[in-house]
Amino acid sequence: MHIAVCDDNVADRKQLERLLGRESDSRKADTGVFYTDSYGDSAVLSCNPMPYDLFFIDLTAGEPDGLSFALSLREFGVTAPIILC
């Protein structure tokens, strides 16, 4: 599973990366690993052509905020689950 993490707070982003890494390690034998890409802002994520299976979005510091960015992803045709933190 390919997961995108977009969080403007570096400490929160790194913590979520660690948690996903631990879960990925525990699932290796059964269901496969998680591949996680991390982004500090929506502009960089928007430029990435990778089709993700899941998005974690936590944007509060600037524009767009997390909800606005999630809505724009839907407008671009993204159908993967989006988790707003």
CSV table of C-alpha atoms in Angstrom, one decimal:
chain,number,residue,atom,x,y,z
A,1,MET,CA,0.0,0.0,0.0
A,2,HIS,CA,1.3,3.4,-0.9
A,3,ILE,CA,0.6,6.2,1.6
A,4,ALA,CA,1.1,9.9,1.3
A,5,VAL,CA,1.6,11.9,4.5
A,6,CYS,CA,1.2,15.7,4.1
A,7,ASP,CA,1.7,17.6,7.4
A,8,ASP,CA,3.1,21.1,7.8
A,9,ASN,CA,4.4,20.2,11.3
A,10,VAL,CA,7.6,18.3,11.0
A,11,ALA,CA,7.4,16.7,14.4
A,12,ASP,CA,3.9,15.3,13.8
A,13,ARG,CA,4.9,14.2,10.3
A,14,LYS,CA,7.9,12.3,11.6
A,15,GLN,CA,5.8,10.7,14.4
A,16,LEU,CA,3.2,9.4,11.8
A,17,GLU,CA,6.0,8.1,9.7
A,18,ARG,CA,7.4,6.1,12.7
A,19,LEU,CA,4.0,4.7,13.5
A,20,LEU,CA,3.3,3.7,9.9
A,21,GLY,CA,6.8,2.1,9.7
A,22,ARG,CA,6.1,0.0,12.9
A,23,GLU,CA,2.8,-1.1,11.5
A,24,SER,CA,4.4,-2.0,8.2
A,25,ASP,CA,7.1,-4.1,9.9
A,26,SER,CA,4.4,-6.0,11.8
A,27,ARG,CA,2.5,-6.8,8.6
A,28,LYS,CA,5.4,-7.9,6.5
A,29,ALA,CA,4.6,-11.6,6.7
A,30,ASP,CA,0.8,-11.3,6.4
A,31,THR,CA,-0.5,-8.4,4.3
A,32,GLY,CA,2.5,-6.6,2.9
A,33,VAL,CA,4.3,-3.4,3.7
A,34,PHE,CA,3.4,0.2,3.7
A,35,TYR,CA,5.3,2.5,1.4
A,36,THR,CA,5.2,6.0,2.9
A,37,ASP,CA,6.1,9.3,1.2
A,38,SER,CA,6.1,12.5,3.3
A,39,TYR,CA,5.4,16.0,2.3
A,40,GLY,CA,5.7,19.3,4.2
A,41,ASP,CA,3.2,21.2,2.0
A,42,SER,CA,0.5,20.6,-0.5
A,43,ALA,CA,2.4,22.1,-3.5
A,44,VAL,CA,5.0,19.4,-3.5
A,45,LEU,CA,2.4,16.7,-3.1
A,46,SER,CA,0.4,18.1,-5.9
A,47,CYS,CA,3.4,17.9,-8.3
A,48,ASN,CA,3.9,14.2,-7.5
A,49,PRO,CA,2.3,12.0,-10.1
A,50,MET,CA,2.3,8.9,-7.8
A,51,PRO,CA,-1.2,7.3,-7.4
A,52,TYR,CA,-1.5,6.8,-3.6
A,53,ASP,CA,-3.8,4.3,-1.9
A,54,LEU,CA,-4.3,6.5,1.2
A,55,PHE,CA,-3.7,10.1,2.2
A,56,PHE,CA,-3.1,11.5,5.7
A,57,ILE,CA,-3.4,15.3,5.5
A,58,ASP,CA,-2.8,17.7,8.4
A,59,LEU,CA,-2.4,21.3,7.0
A,60,THR,CA,-3.1,24.2,9.4
A,61,ALA,CA,-0.3,26.7,9.0
A,62,GLY,CA,-1.2,28.2,5.6
A,63,GLU,CA,-3.3,28.1,2.5
A,64,PRO,CA,-4.7,25.8,1.5
A,65,ASP,CA,-5.8,24.2,4.7
A,66,GLY,CA,-6.3,20.4,4.9
A,67,LEU,CA,-10.0,20.4,4.0
A,68,SER,CA,-9.5,22.7,1.0
A,69,PHE,CA,-6.6,20.6,-0.2
A,70,ALA,CA,-8.6,17.4,0.2
A,71,LEU,CA,-11.5,18.9,-1.8
A,72,SER,CA,-9.0,19.9,-4.6
A,73,LEU,CA,-7.7,16.3,-4.7
A,74,ARG,CA,-11.2,15.1,-5.2
A,75,GLU,CA,-11.7,17.6,-8.0
A,76,PHE,CA,-8.5,16.2,-9.7
A,77,GLY,CA,-10.1,12.7,-9.6
A,78,VAL,CA,-8.4,11.2,-6.5
A,79,THR,CA,-10.7,8.5,-5.2
A,80,ALA,CA,-8.4,7.1,-2.5
A,81,PRO,CA,-9.4,7.5,1.2
A,82,ILE,CA,-8.3,10.8,2.7
A,83,ILE,CA,-7.8,11.1,6.4
A,84,LEU,CA,-7.8,14.7,7.8
A,85,CYS,CA,-6.0,15.1,11.0
